[in-house]
Amino acid sequence: MKYISTRGSAPALDFEGVTLAGLASDGGLYVPEAWPQFSEHEIAAMSGLSYVELAVRVMTPFVEGSLTVEELRDLCTRAYGRFSHAAVTPLVQLDQQQWILELFHGPTLAFKDVALQLLGRLFEHFLKQSDDHLTIVGATSGDTGSAAIDAVAGRERVDIFMLHPKGRVSDVQRRQMTTVRAPNVHNLAIEGSFDDAQAMVKRMFNDDAMAASRGGEYRISAVNSINWARLMAQVVYYFAAALQMGAPRRKVAFSVPTGNFGDVFAGYVAAQMGLPIEKLIVATNVNDILHRALATGDYSAGTVTPTAAPSMDIQVSSNFERLLFDLGGRDGAAMAEQMRGFEASKAMQLTNAQREGAARLFASARVDQAGMANAMTWANEQCGYVLDPHTAIGFQAAREAGIAASTPVVTLATAHPAKFPDAVERATGMRPSLPTRVGDLFERTEAFEELPGEYEAVADYVSKHATPSS
Ligand SMILES: *Cc1c(COP(=O)(O)O)cnc(C)c1O
């Protein structure tokens, strides 16, 4: 399988290449040259497979040329062996029509584990083959940092440097990062905001002089959802859920709490591969750029409003570019032009082809604080089921979407409620407790380096502690 950039001028790469590269060199995002297709018969034959076997079936076409089926199976077995539920992503029924797909049974209690546990192992596998070394640098306001750290802690040939804004992530989120003790894990608490930390990471990616001036060459990579391998791993649970609900005979709708558009784009990929999906509901909080884009064609960034669902507090959704590229006839030059316009003015209009194409599969909803609290209260009172704030936004959007009663609606539960105990307590009066497997989080010792909010200090630290590439 070859991958091409949404902006048309970066070289095509194989799966190994896109996994290690992350972003394309022309600033675009990698997508498969063509969507693999499964026939109805092939999809029917997947019913009843274990999660790992299903993952192998769904991902094999994407990794072709870079991994054998045996290697893929081995990586999946180890990645999904870390999950606390044997079904990996179990379904729970809340009423006649509404279902919850629990994606939070991984080590850090958020759906990002599903992809990152695999990505960490893919890095290790490919770097061993090429006898190379990778330096991962990222900034986090919460879930990505802990999931990425857990995924690479103790792995060979990878160092991870995770910047978080000092004093501005929740205790659970910080402890999930800082209590992981492994020599290749470096937690950096930075003075300033998340945006300041993020800006330093971006600068480091473009800082060719950094490696040279500090006496080493580093291969720097990212682990955010621009990495194709993450999206690929997320396609699997759309198949898992739909097969259990009766696919391919019966269509299913999904509601997805959305931020960077990675998770819901994986649903779009599943549909392109032949999975019968009735609708993909893009649920946003009051940071509603995606809802506005899908409802009116107006993709314009405002300022971020902090909410109780922080992983969706976003104004620019990187992965939306992948959808626009695919719907716009895969014209890299036109996409590059459209994105240049957006980067200059922070606003753009979708073309008619993009709007009409999106409307065929996507619906969207904006859910505010009251809607979120309403969903949490309903689920708790009617079903004794506790939703985290992100999932509550998805669930509220699912209930409001007006999907025909005969079509089941599956809301993706992206985080365990115990990750956001304050918001859950405010809405339901109940304080969710951490699952026993992470129960001693507050007794473990933390380790992190405090650094000033200055680029030079951070760049110095990274280059002193990273292993040069070969
Ligand atoms: C990352 C995250 C999201 C948003 O997912 P995207 O792929 O960025 O759209 C939603 N909920 C939770 C809990 C998350 O951690």
PDB file of C-alpha atoms in Angstrom, residues 94-194:
ATOM      1  CA  LEU A  94     -28.752   2.005  27.295  1.00  0.00           C
ATOM      2  CA  ASP A  95     -32.225   1.893  25.757  1.00  0.00           C
ATOM      3  CA  GLN A  96     -34.028   0.401  22.776  1.00  0.00           C
ATOM      4  CA  GLN A  97     -31.980   2.389  20.270  1.00  0.00           C
ATOM      5  CA  GLN A  98     -28.963   3.797  22.086  1.00  0.00           C
ATOM      6  CA  TRP A  99     -25.712   1.939  22.664  1.00  0.00           C
ATOM      7  CA  ILE A 100     -22.337   2.875  24.141  1.00  0.00           C
ATOM      8  CA  LEU A 101     -19.056   1.567  22.727  1.00  0.00           C
ATOM      9  CA  GLU A 102     -16.626   1.583  25.639  1.00  0.00           C
ATOM     10  CA  LEU A 103     -13.230   2.546  24.295  1.00  0.00           C
ATOM     11  CA  PHE A 104     -11.668   3.260  27.690  1.00  0.00           C
ATOM     12  CA  HIS A 105     -10.483  -0.137  28.901  1.00  0.00           C
ATOM     13  CA  GLY A 106      -6.853   0.567  28.062  1.00  0.00           C
ATOM     14  CA  PRO A 107      -4.125   1.449  30.564  1.00  0.00           C
ATOM     15  CA  THR A 108      -4.821   5.226  30.675  1.00  0.00           C
ATOM     16  CA  LEU A 109      -8.636   5.094  30.544  1.00  0.00           C
ATOM     17  CA  ALA A 110      -9.164   6.965  27.252  1.00  0.00           C
ATOM     18  CA  PHE A 111      -9.783   5.786  23.692  1.00  0.00           C
ATOM     19  CA  LYS A 112      -6.360   7.015  22.608  1.00  0.00           C
ATOM     20  CA  ASP A 113      -4.884   3.835  24.096  1.00  0.00           C
ATOM     21  CA  VAL A 114      -6.496   1.756  21.337  1.00  0.00           C
ATOM     22  CA  ALA A 115      -4.303   3.385  18.717  1.00  0.00           C
ATOM     23  CA  LEU A 116      -1.248   4.338  20.756  1.00  0.00           C
ATOM     24  CA  GLN A 117      -0.645   0.913  22.294  1.00  0.00           C
ATOM     25  CA  LEU A 118      -0.270  -0.334  18.725  1.00  0.00           C
ATOM     26  CA  LEU A 119       1.707   2.687  17.513  1.00  0.00           C
ATOM     27  CA  GLY A 120       4.321   2.309  20.271  1.00  0.00           C
ATOM     28  CA  ARG A 121       4.917  -1.267  19.188  1.00  0.00           C
ATOM     29  CA  LEU A 122       4.996  -0.318  15.491  1.00  0.00           C
ATOM     30  CA  PHE A 123       7.728   2.239  16.230  1.00  0.00           C
ATOM     31  CA  GLU A 124       9.799  -0.339  18.094  1.00  0.00           C
ATOM     32  CA  HIS A 125       9.353  -2.908  15.329  1.00  0.00           C
ATOM     33  CA  PHE A 126      10.313  -0.617  12.441  1.00  0.00           C
ATOM     34  CA  LEU A 127      13.217   1.032  14.283  1.00  0.00           C
ATOM     35  CA  LYS A 128      14.689  -2.328  15.140  1.00  0.00           C
ATOM     36  CA  GLN A 129      14.550  -3.317  11.472  1.00  0.00           C
ATOM     37  CA  SER A 130      16.293  -0.144  10.339  1.00  0.00           C
ATOM     38  CA  ASP A 131      18.564  -0.012  13.421  1.00  0.00           C
ATOM     39  CA  ASP A 132      17.453   3.564  14.066  1.00  0.00           C
ATOM     40  CA  HIS A 133      16.321   5.668  17.010  1.00  0.00           C
ATOM     41  CA  LEU A 134      13.358   8.019  17.365  1.00  0.00           C
ATOM     42  CA  THR A 135      12.769  11.040  19.590  1.00  0.00           C
ATOM     43  CA  ILE A 136       9.110  11.758  20.229  1.00  0.00           C
ATOM     44  CA  VAL A 137       8.286  15.276  21.324  1.00  0.00           C
ATOM     45  CA  GLY A 138       4.772  16.319  22.177  1.00  0.00           C
ATOM     46  CA  ALA A 139       2.701  18.783  24.140  1.00  0.00           C
ATOM     47  CA  THR A 140      -0.394  17.650  25.966  1.00  0.00           C
ATOM     48  CA  SER A 141      -3.312  19.165  27.776  1.00  0.00           C
ATOM     49  CA  GLY A 142      -4.296  15.744  29.041  1.00  0.00           C
ATOM     50  CA  ASP A 143      -5.199  12.439  27.429  1.00  0.00           C
ATOM     51  CA  THR A 144      -2.704  12.185  24.577  1.00  0.00           C
ATOM     52  CA  GLY A 145       0.297  12.612  26.847  1.00  0.00           C
ATOM     53  CA  SER A 146      -0.544   9.820  29.241  1.00  0.00           C
ATOM     54  CA  ALA A 147      -1.589   7.400  26.484  1.00  0.00           C
ATOM     55  CA  ALA A 148       1.593   8.096  24.495  1.00  0.00           C
ATOM     56  CA  ILE A 149       3.836   7.722  27.537  1.00  0.00           C
ATOM     57  CA  ASP A 150       2.275   4.436  28.540  1.00  0.00           C
ATOM     58  CA  ALA A 151       2.579   3.188  24.964  1.00  0.00           C
ATOM     59  CA  VAL A 152       6.336   3.791  24.660  1.00  0.00           C
ATOM     60  CA  ALA A 153       7.554   3.472  28.266  1.00  0.00           C
ATOM     61  CA  GLY A 154      10.426   0.994  28.385  1.00  0.00           C
ATOM     62  CA  ARG A 155      10.371   0.375  24.600  1.00  0.00           C
ATOM     63  CA  GLU A 156      13.697   0.202  22.836  1.00  0.00           C
ATOM     64  CA  ARG A 157      14.912   2.870  20.415  1.00  0.00           C
ATOM     65  CA  VAL A 158      12.349   5.493  21.407  1.00  0.00           C
ATOM     66  CA  ASP A 159      12.674   8.430  23.798  1.00  0.00           C
ATOM     67  CA  ILE A 160       9.627  10.483  24.655  1.00  0.00           C
ATOM     68  CA  PHE A 161       9.577  14.085  25.870  1.00  0.00           C
ATOM     69  CA  MET A 162       6.110  15.208  26.900  1.00  0.00           C
ATOM     70  CA  LEU A 163       5.523  18.853  27.723  1.00  0.00           C
ATOM     71  CA  HIS A 164       2.565  19.786  29.886  1.00  0.00           C
ATOM     72  CA  PRO A 165       1.578  23.252  31.093  1.00  0.00           C
ATOM     73  CA  LYS A 166       2.616  23.315  34.748  1.00  0.00           C
ATOM     74  CA  GLY A 167      -0.353  23.317  37.116  1.00  0.00           C
ATOM     75  CA  ARG A 168      -2.898  23.277  34.291  1.00  0.00           C
ATOM     76  CA  VAL A 169      -3.694  19.587  33.806  1.00  0.00           C
ATOM     77  CA  SER A 170      -5.882  17.618  36.210  1.00  0.00           C
ATOM     78  CA  ASP A 171      -4.287  15.604  39.027  1.00  0.00           C
ATOM     79  CA  VAL A 172      -5.337  12.313  37.477  1.00  0.00           C
ATOM     80  CA  GLN A 173      -3.978  13.307  34.078  1.00  0.00           C
ATOM     81  CA  ARG A 174      -0.668  14.589  35.481  1.00  0.00           C
ATOM     82  CA  ARG A 175      -0.151  11.547  37.677  1.00  0.00           C
ATOM     83  CA  GLN A 176      -0.883   9.209  34.768  1.00  0.00           C
ATOM     84  CA  MET A 177       2.125  10.767  33.062  1.00  0.00           C
ATOM     85  CA  THR A 178       4.509  11.486  35.915  1.00  0.00           C
ATOM     86  CA  THR A 179       4.225   8.197  37.804  1.00  0.00           C
ATOM     87  CA  VAL A 180       5.414   6.158  34.809  1.00  0.00           C
ATOM     88  CA  ARG A 181       9.017   5.400  35.678  1.00  0.00           C
ATOM     89  CA  ALA A 182      11.121   4.387  32.687  1.00  0.00           C
ATOM     90  CA  PRO A 183      14.485   5.740  31.555  1.00  0.00           C
ATOM     91  CA  ASN A 184      13.110   6.715  28.118  1.00  0.00           C
ATOM     92  CA  VAL A 185      10.235   8.801  29.527  1.00  0.00           C
ATOM     93  CA  HIS A 186      10.790  12.519  30.176  1.00  0.00           C
ATOM     94  CA  ASN A 187       7.978  14.595  31.627  1.00  0.00           C
ATOM     95  CA  LEU A 188       8.527  18.323  31.325  1.00  0.00           C
ATOM     96  CA  ALA A 189       6.344  20.729  33.301  1.00  0.00           C
ATOM     97  CA  ILE A 190       6.560  24.022  31.423  1.00  0.00           C
ATOM     98  CA  GLU A 191       5.658  27.483  32.731  1.00  0.00           C
ATOM     99  CA  GLY A 192       2.820  28.903  30.641  1.00  0.00           C
ATOM    100  CA  SER A 193      -0.239  27.630  28.808  1.00  0.00           C
ATOM    101  CA  PHE A 194      -0.821  24.574  26.645  1.00  0.00           C
TER     102      PHE A 194
END
